[in-house]
Short mmCIF file of C-alpha atoms and ligand atoms in Angstrom, two decimals:
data_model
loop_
_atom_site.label_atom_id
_atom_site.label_comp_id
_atom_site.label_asym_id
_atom_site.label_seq_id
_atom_site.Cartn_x
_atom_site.Cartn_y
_atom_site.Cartn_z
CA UNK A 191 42.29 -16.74 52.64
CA UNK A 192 38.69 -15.39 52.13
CA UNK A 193 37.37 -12.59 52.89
CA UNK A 194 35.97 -13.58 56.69
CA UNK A 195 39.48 -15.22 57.30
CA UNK A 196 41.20 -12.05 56.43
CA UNK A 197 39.07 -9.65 58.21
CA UNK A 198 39.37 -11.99 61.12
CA UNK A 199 42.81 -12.54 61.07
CA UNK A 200 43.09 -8.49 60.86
CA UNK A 201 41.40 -8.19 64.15
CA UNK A 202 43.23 -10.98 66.16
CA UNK A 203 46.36 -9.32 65.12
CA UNK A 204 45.08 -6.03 65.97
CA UNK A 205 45.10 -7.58 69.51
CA UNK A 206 41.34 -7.98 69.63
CA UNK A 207 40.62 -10.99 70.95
CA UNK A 208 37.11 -12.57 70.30
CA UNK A 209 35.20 -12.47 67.07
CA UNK A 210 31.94 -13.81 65.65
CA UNK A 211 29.91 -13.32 62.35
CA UNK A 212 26.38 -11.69 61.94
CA UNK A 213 24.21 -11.77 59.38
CA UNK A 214 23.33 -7.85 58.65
CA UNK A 215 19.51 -8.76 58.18
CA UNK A 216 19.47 -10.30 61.78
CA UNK A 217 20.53 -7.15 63.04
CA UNK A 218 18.07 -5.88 65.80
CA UNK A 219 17.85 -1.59 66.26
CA UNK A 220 16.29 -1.10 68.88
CA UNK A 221 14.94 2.35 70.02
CA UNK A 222 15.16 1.88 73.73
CA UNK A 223 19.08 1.34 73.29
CA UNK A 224 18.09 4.98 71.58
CA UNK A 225 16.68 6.56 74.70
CA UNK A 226 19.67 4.99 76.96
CA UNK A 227 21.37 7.55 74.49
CA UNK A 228 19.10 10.08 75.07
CA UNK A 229 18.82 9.65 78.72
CA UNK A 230 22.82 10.65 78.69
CA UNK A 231 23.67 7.51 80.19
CA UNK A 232 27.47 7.54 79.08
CA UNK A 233 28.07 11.82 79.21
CA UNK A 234 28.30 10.87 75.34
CA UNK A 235 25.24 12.48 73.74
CA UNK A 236 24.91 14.91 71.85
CA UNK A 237 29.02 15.75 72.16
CA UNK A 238 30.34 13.74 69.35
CA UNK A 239 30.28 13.04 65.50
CA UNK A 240 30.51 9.69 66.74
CA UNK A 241 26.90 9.16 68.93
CA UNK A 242 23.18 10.46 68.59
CA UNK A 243 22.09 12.45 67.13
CA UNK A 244 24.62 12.70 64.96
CA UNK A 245 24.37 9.71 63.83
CA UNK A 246 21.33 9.95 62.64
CA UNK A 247 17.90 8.14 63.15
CA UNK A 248 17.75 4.66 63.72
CA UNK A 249 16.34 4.57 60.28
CA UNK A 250 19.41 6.37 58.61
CA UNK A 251 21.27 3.78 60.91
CA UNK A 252 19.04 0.97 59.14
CA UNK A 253 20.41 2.16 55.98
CA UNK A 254 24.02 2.55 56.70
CA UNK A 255 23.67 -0.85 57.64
CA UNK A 256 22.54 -2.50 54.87
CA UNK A 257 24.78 -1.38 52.43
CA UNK A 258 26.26 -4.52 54.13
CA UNK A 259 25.85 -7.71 54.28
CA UNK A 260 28.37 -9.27 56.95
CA UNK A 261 29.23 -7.99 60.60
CA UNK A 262 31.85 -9.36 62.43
CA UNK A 263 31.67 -8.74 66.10
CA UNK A 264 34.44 -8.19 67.94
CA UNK A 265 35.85 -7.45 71.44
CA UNK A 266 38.65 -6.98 73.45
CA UNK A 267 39.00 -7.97 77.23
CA UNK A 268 40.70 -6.25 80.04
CA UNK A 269 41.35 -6.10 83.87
CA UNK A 270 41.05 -3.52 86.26
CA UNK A 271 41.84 -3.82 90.07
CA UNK A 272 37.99 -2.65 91.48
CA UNK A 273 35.00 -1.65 91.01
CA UNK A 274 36.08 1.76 92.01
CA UNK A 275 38.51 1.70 89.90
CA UNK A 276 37.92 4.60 87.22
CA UNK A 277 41.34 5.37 85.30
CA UNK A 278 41.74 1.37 85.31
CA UNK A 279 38.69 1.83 82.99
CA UNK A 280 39.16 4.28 80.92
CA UNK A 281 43.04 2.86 80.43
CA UNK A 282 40.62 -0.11 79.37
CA UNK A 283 38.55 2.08 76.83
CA UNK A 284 41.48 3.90 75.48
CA UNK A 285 43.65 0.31 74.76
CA UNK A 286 40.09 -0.89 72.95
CA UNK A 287 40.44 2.41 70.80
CA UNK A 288 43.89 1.75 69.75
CA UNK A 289 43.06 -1.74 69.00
CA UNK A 290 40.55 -0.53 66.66
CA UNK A 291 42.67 2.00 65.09
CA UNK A 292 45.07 -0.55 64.44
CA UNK A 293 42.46 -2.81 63.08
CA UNK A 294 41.15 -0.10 61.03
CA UNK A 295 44.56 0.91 59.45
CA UNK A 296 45.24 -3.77 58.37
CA UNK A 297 41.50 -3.32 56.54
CA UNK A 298 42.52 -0.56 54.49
CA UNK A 299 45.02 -2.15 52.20
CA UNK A 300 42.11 -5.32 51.01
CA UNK A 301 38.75 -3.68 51.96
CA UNK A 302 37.54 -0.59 50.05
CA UNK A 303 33.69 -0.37 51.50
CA UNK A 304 33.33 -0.77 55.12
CA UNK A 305 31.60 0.68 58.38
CA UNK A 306 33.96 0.19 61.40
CA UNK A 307 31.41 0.81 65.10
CA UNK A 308 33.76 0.97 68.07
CA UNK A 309 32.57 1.25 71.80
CA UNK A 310 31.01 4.35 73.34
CA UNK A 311 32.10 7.73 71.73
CA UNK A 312 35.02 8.84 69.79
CA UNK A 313 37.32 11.03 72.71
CA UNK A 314 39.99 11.26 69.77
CA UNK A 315 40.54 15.46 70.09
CA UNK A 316 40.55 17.08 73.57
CA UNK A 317 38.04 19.14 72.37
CA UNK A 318 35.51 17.85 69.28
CA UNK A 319 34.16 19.93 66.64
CA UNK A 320 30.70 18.86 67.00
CA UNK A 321 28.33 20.32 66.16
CA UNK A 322 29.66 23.70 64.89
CA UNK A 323 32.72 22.39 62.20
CA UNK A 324 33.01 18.91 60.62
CA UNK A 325 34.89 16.29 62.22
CA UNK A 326 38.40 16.90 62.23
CA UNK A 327 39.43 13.39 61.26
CA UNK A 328 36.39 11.71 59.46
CA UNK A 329 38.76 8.98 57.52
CA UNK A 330 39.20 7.82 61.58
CA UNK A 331 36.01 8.07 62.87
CA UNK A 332 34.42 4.70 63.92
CA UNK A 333 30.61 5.55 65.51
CA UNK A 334 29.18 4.12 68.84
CA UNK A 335 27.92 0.75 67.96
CA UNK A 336 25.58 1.54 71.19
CA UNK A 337 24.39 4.79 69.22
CA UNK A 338 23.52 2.10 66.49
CA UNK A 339 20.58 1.12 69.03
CA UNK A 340 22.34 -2.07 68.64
CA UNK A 341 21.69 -4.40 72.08
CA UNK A 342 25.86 -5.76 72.61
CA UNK A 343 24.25 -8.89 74.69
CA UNK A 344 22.31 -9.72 72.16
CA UNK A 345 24.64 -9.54 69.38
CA UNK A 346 26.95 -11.70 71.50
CA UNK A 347 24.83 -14.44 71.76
CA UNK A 348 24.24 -14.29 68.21
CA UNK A 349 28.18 -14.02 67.26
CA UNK A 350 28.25 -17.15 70.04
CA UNK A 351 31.20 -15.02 71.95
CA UNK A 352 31.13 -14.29 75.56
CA UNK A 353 29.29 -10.82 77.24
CA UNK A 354 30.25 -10.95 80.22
CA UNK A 355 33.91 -11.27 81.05
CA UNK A 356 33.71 -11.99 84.75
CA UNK A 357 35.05 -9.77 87.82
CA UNK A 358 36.66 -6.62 87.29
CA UNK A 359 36.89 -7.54 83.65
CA UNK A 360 35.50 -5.18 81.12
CA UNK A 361 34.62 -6.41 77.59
CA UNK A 362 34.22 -3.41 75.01
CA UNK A 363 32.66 -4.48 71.50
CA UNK A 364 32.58 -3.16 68.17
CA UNK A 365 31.55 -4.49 64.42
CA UNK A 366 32.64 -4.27 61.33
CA UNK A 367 30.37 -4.29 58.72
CA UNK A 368 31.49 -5.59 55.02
CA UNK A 369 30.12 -6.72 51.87
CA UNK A 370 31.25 -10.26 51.93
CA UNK A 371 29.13 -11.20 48.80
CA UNK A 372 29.71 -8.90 45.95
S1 SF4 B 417 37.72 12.80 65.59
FE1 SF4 B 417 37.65 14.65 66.88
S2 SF4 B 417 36.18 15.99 65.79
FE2 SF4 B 417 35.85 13.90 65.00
S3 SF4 B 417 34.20 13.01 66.30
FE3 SF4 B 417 36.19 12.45 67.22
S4 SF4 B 417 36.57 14.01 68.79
FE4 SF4 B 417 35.01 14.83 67.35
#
């Protein structure tokens, strides 16, 4: 297997279920995904290791990112009963999460250097640290791929994998980014 097979193969049996490749020099930052952030949009700024601003610029962002040269997109897929329905959602958020941890802990063992962006913010300690103590768990700590300034819709389209999963469906996305030339 090469390295995109494994890393995809990781993910499917993680229980993530679509994946695409991106180029890391056809990623797009863009700062008005930044001000979405700003604007408070998801109750996640400014609470978290894991969003702006302390993630840094989108410059610092830039940078992160091209220590790269691969991402693979991927997302996971799942139902809730309404529109109205809130805990069906955040049940939805929370199974992404795990996927990812569990994604993140079949990398390890074959992939030394890599940047792991889940959905949204991290929610992994009741309470977190930020900004007055590190983070408690930074080995786990996968950062908003929204907080990237990175447009999801757009790197869909470019991963050819589907955005929108239809009624009460959610779709959460994250990306791994690896150095698949060495
Ligand atoms: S792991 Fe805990 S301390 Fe670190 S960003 Fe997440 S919630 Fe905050």
């Amino acid at each position: 297997m090469n390295i995109r097979e494994k890393v995809k193969d990781s993910a499917i049996q993680s229980g993530i279920g679509q994946t695409g490749f991106i180029s890391v020099k056809d990623l797009v930052l863009y700062p008005e995904i930044r001000k979405i952030c700003e604007e408070n949009a998801c109750r996640n700024y400014g609470i978290s290791w894991a969003c702006p601003p302390a993630v840094g610029t989108l410059e610092e962002c830039r940078k992160r990112l091209n220590q790269y040269d691969t991402m693979l997109l991927f997302s996971g897929s799942y139902n809730y009963e309404d529109p109205f329905d809130i805990d069906g959602m955040h049940k939805a958020l929370l199974a992404f999460k795990r996927a990812v941890d569990q994604f993140d802990i079949r990398l390890k063992p074959f992939l030394k250097d890599y940047l792991l962006l889940s959905n949204e913010g991290c929610g992994r300690c009741s309470e977190c640290t930020y900004p007055d103590a590190p983070c408690r768990y930074p080995e786990l700590l996968h950062p908003s791929i929204e907080g990237y300034g990175l447009q999801i819709s757009e790197l869909a389209e470019k991963a050819s994998m589907q955005y929108y999963g239809g009624p009460n469906t959610v779709n959460f996305f994250g990306g791994l980014l690896f150095k698949e030339r060495t």
